[in-house]
Coordinates of C-alpha atoms in Angstrom, one line a residue:
Chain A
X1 CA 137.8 126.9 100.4
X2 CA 135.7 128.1 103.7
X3 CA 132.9 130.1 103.0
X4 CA 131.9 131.7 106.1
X5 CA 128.5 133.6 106.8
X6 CA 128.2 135.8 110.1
X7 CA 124.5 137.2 110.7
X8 CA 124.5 139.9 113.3
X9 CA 121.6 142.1 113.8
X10 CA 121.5 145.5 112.5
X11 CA 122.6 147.2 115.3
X12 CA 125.3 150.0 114.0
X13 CA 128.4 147.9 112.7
X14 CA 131.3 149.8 111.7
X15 CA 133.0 149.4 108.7
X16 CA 136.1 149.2 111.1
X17 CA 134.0 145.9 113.0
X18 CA 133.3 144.7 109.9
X19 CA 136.8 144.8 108.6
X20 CA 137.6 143.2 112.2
X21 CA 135.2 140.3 112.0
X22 CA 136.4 139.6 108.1
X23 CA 139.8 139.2 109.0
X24 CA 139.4 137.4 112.5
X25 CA 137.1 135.3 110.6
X26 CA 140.0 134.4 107.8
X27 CA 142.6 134.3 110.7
X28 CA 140.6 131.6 112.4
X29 CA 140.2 129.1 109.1
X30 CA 144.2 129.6 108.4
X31 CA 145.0 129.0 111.8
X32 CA 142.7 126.3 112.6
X33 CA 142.6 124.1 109.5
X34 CA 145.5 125.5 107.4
X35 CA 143.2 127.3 104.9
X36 CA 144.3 129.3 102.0
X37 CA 143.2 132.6 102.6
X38 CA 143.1 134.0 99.3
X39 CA 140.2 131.3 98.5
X40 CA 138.2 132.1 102.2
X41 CA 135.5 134.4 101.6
X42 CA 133.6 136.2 104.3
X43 CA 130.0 137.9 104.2
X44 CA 128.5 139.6 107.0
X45 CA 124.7 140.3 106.9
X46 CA 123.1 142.9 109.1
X47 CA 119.2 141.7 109.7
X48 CA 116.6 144.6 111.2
X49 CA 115.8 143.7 115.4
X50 CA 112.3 143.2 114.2
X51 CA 113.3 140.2 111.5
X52 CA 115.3 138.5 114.6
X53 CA 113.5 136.8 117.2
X54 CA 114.6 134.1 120.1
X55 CA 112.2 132.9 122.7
X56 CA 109.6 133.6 120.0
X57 CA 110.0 137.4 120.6
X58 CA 111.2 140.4 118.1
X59 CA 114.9 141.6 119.5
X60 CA 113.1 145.1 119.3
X61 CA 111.4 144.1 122.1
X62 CA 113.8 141.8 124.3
X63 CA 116.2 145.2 124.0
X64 CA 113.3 147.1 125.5
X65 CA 113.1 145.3 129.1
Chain B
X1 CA 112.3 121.2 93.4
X2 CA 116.0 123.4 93.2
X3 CA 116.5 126.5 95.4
X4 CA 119.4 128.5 93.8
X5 CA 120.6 131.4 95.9
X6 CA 123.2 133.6 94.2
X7 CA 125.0 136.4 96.2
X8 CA 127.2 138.7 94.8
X9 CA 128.5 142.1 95.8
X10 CA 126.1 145.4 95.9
X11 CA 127.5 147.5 92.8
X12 CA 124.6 148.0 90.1
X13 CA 123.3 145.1 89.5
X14 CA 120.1 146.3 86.7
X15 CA 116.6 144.9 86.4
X16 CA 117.9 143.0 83.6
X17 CA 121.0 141.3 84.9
X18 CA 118.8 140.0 87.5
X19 CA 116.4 138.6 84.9
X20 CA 119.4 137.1 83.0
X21 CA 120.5 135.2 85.9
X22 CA 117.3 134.2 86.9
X23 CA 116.7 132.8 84.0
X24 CA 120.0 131.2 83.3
X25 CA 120.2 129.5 86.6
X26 CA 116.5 128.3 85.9
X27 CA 117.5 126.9 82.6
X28 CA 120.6 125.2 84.1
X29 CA 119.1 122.9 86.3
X30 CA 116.2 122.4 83.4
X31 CA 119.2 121.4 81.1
X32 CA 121.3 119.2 83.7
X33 CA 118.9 117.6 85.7
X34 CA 115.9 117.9 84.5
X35 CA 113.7 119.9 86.9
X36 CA 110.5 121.2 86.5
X37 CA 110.9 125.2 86.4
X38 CA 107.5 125.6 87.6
X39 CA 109.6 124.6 91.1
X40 CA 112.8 126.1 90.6
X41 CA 113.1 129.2 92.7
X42 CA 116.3 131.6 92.2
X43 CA 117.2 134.4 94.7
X44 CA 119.5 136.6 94.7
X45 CA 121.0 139.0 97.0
X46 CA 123.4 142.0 97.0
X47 CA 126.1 142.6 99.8
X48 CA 127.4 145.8 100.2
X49 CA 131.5 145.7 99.7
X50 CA 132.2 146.7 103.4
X51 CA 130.6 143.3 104.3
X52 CA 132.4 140.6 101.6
X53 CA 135.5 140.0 102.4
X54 CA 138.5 137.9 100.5
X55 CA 141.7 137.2 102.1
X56 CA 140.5 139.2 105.1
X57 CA 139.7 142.2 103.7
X58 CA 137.2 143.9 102.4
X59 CA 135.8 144.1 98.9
X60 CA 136.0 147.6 99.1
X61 CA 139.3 148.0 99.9
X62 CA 140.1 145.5 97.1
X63 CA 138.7 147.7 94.7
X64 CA 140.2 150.3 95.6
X65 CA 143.4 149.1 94.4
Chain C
X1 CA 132.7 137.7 94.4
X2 CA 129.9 135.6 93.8
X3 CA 129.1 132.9 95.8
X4 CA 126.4 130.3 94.2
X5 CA 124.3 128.1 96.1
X6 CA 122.4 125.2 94.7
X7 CA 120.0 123.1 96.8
X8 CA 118.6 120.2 94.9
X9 CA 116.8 117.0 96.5
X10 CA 119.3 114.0 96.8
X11 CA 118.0 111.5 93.7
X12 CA 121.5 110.6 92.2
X13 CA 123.0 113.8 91.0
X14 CA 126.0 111.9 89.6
X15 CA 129.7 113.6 89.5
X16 CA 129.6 114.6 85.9
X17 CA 126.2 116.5 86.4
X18 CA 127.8 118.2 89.7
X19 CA 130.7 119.3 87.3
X20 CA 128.1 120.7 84.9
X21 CA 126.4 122.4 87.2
X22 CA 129.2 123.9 88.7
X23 CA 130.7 125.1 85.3
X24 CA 127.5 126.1 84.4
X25 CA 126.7 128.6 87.4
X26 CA 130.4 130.1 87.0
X27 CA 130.0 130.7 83.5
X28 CA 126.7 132.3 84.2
X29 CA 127.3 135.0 86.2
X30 CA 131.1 135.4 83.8
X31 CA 129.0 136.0 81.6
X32 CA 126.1 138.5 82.5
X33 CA 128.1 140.2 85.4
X34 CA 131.8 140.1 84.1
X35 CA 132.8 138.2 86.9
X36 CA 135.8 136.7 87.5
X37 CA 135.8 133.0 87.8
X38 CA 138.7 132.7 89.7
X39 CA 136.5 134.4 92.9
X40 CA 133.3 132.2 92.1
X41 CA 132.3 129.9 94.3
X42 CA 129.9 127.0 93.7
X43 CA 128.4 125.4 96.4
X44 CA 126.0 122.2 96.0
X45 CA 124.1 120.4 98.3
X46 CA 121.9 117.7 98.5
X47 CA 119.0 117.6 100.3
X48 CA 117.2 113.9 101.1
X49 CA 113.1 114.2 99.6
X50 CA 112.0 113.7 103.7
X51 CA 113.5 117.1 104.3
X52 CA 112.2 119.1 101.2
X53 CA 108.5 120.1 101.3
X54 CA 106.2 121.9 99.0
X55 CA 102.2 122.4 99.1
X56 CA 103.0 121.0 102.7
X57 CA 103.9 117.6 101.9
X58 CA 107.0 115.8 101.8
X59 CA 108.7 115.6 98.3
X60 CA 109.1 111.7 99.2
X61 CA 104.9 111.7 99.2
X62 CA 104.3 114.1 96.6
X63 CA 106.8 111.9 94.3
X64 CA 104.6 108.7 94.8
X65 CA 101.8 110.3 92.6
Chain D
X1 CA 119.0 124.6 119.3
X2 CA 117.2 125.3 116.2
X3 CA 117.6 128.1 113.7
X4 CA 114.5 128.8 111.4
X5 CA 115.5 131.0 108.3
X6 CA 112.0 132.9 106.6
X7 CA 112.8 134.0 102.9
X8 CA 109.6 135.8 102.2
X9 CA 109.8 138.4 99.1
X10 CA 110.0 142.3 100.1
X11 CA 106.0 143.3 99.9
X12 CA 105.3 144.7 102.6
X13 CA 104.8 142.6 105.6
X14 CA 104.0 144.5 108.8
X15 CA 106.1 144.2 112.1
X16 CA 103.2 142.4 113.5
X17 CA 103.1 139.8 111.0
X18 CA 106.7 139.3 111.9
X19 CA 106.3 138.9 115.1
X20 CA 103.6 136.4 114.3
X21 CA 106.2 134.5 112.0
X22 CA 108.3 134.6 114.8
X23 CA 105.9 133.2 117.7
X24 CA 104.6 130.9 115.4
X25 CA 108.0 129.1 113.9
X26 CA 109.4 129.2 117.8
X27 CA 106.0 127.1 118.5
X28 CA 106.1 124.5 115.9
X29 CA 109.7 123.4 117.3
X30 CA 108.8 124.1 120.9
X31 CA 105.6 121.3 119.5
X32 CA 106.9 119.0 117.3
X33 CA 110.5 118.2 118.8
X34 CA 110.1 119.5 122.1
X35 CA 112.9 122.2 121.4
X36 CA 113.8 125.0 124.2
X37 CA 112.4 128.2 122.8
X38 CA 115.5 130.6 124.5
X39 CA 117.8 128.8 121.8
X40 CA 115.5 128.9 118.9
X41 CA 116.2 131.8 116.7
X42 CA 113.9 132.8 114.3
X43 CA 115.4 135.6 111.0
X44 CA 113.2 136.7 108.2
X45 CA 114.8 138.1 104.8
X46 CA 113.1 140.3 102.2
X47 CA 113.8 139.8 99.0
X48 CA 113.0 142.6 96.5
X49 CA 110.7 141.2 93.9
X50 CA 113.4 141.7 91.2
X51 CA 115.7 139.0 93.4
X52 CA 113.5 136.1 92.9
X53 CA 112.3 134.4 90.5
X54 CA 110.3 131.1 89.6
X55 CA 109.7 129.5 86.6
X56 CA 112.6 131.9 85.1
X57 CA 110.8 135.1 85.5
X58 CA 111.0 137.6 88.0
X59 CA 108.4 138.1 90.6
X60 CA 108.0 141.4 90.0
X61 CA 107.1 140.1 86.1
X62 CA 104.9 137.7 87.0
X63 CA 102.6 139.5 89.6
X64 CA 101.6 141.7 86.5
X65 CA 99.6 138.6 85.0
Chain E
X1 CA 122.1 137.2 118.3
X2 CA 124.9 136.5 115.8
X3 CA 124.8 133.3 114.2
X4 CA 127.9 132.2 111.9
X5 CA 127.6 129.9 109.6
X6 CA 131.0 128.5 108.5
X7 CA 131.0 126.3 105.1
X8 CA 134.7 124.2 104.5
X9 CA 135.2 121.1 102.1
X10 CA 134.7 117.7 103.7
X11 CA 138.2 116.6 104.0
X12 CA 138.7 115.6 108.0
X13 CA 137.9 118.2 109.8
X14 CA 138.3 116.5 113.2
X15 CA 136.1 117.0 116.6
X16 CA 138.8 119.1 118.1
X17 CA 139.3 121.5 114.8
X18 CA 135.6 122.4 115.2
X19 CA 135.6 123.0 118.8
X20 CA 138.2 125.4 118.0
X21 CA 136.2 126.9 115.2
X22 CA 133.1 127.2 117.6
X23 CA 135.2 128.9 120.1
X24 CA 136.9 131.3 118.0
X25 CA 134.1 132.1 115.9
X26 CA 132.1 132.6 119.3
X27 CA 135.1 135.0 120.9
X28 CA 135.1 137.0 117.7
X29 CA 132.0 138.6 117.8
X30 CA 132.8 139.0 121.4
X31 CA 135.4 141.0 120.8
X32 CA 134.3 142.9 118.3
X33 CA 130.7 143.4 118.5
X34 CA 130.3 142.8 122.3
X35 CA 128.0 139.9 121.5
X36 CA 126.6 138.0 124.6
X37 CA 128.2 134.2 123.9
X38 CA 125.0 132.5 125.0
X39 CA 122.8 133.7 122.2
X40 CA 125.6 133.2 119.5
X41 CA 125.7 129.8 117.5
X42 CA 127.9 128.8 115.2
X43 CA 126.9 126.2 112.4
X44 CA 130.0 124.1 110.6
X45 CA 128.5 122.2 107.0
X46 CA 131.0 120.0 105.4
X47 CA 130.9 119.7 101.9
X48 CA 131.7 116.8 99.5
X49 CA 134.9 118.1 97.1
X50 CA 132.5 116.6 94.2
X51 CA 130.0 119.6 95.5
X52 CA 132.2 122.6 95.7
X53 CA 133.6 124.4 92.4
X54 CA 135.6 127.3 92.1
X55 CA 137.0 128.4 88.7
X56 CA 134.4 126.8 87.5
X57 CA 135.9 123.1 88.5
X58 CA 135.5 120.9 91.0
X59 CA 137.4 121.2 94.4
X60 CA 137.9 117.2 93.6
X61 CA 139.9 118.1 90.5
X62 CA 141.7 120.7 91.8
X63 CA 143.4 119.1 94.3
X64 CA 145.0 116.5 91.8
X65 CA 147.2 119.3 90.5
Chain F
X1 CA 107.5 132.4 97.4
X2 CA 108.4 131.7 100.7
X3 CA 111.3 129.5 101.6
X4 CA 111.9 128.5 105.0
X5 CA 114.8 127.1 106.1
X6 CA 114.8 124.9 109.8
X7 CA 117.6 124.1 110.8
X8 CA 117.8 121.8 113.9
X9 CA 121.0 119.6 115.4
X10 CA 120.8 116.0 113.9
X11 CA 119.3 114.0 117.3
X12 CA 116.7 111.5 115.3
X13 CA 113.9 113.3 114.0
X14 CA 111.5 111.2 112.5
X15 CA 110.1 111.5 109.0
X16 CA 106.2 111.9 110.8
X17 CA 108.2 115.0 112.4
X18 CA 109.6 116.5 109.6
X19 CA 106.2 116.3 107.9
X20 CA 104.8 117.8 110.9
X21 CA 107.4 120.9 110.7
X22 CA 106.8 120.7 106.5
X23 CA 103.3 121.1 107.3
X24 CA 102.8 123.7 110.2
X25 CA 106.2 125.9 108.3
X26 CA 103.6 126.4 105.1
X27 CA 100.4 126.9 107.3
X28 CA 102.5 129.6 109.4
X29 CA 103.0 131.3 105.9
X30 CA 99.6 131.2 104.7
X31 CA 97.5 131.9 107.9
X32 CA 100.2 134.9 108.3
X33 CA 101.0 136.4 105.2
X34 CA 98.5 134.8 102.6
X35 CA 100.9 132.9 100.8
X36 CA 100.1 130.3 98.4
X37 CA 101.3 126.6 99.6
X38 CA 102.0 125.9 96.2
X39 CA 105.5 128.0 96.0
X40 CA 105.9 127.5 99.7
X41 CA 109.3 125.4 100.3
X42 CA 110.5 124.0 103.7
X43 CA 114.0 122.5 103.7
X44 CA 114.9 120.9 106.9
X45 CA 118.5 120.4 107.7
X46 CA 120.2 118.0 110.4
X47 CA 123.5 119.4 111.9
X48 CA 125.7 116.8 113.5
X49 CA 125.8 117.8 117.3
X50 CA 130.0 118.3 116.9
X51 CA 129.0 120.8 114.5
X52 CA 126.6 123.1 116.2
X53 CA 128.1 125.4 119.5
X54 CA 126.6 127.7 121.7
X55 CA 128.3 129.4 123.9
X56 CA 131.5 128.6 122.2
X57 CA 130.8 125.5 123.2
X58 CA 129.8 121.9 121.3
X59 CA 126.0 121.0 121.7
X60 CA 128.0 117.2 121.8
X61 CA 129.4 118.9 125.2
X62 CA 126.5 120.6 126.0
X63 CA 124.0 117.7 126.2
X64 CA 126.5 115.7 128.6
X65 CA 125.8 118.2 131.3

């Protein structure tokens, strides 16, 4: 029963990247721990560069420098 | 002090849904454990079906089918 | 595709009350949403009163009152 | 290698008040538990006002009173 | 910045099963996205069978059948 | 309503610490965005270090280094 939450900033994501990640994602569960994958569930969430910071700076400005 | 998050796939969830579930989740963990609503928050947020995926794909090809 | 989750501080939520809960949610969003239960998910976890705050304070102090 | 997750509801909060939240969360860990601020990520929702709800109202209800 | 966030059921997962998790997950977005591995962290939360539902049951009850 | 979620890997922080973080969370949200500490919650959550990578790597790994 994985449940499996990938955050990404919101950067352009495909629907094709997104169908990528959701079934890599899956792929990885089944393979790894023998998951079933009709009960794995995947949800991507894209967050704004300005609602992401690391080093206690906004990624809209880290991808400035 | 419960903090109830419910996610569910973006397609047209009303204003009054929202209260229904708000409530409902509220008056679940009243009924069950008895918690004090004034400290029972409920969120809730809506993911497009390009990013929920079940058996590795995605909601919106699900649908479609 | 919903997926529910349910924080609650960890005071002896016994299995029966877990069950409740669980049943409860699912029928919850059955009901105002038309879900299907078979793709709702109900996730619970615990959370010890040191590691839950509100006002500031630790739930452990605030329950000493 | 912490990871600070700000749920604040959707009313407006400037990209400098963001990048406050975000300095400011990276601190306290960088202070209190002597983390390494270039693995501390900081990620702030927005949550319409119709997506959350206390005492079993909606925010959006209740900040008519 | 991706972070994942992978939820299973608390039934052995061993040391070895979640470096493989980390390092797929990690490799994933990668692949796909181009992420930079050093800002990606991946989360793994094990959760009691007692505390997981689908169907509106109990993962614990489930797997008697 | 805030909610803030700190996540941190589980490496003995003491419960003067997490009243520190409890404390300095809510004071980030009211000095910032005038929130009121009463409907401010902090959860704090220890992640075993097997169960937190960076890097595709185990922090376990990580901190032998």
């Amino acid at each position: 029963m994985p449940y499996i939450h990938i955050q990404v900033t919101d950067e352009g994501v495909t629907k094709e990247q997104k169908q990528q990640l959701i079934q890599g994602a899956t792929q990885l569960v089944v393979d790894v721990l023998n998951k079933n994958p009709e009960t794995t569930h995947v949800v991507i969430t894209e967050i704004p560069t300005d609602n992401w910071g690391v080093k206690g700076e906004q990624v809209t400005e880290l991808r400035k420098r």
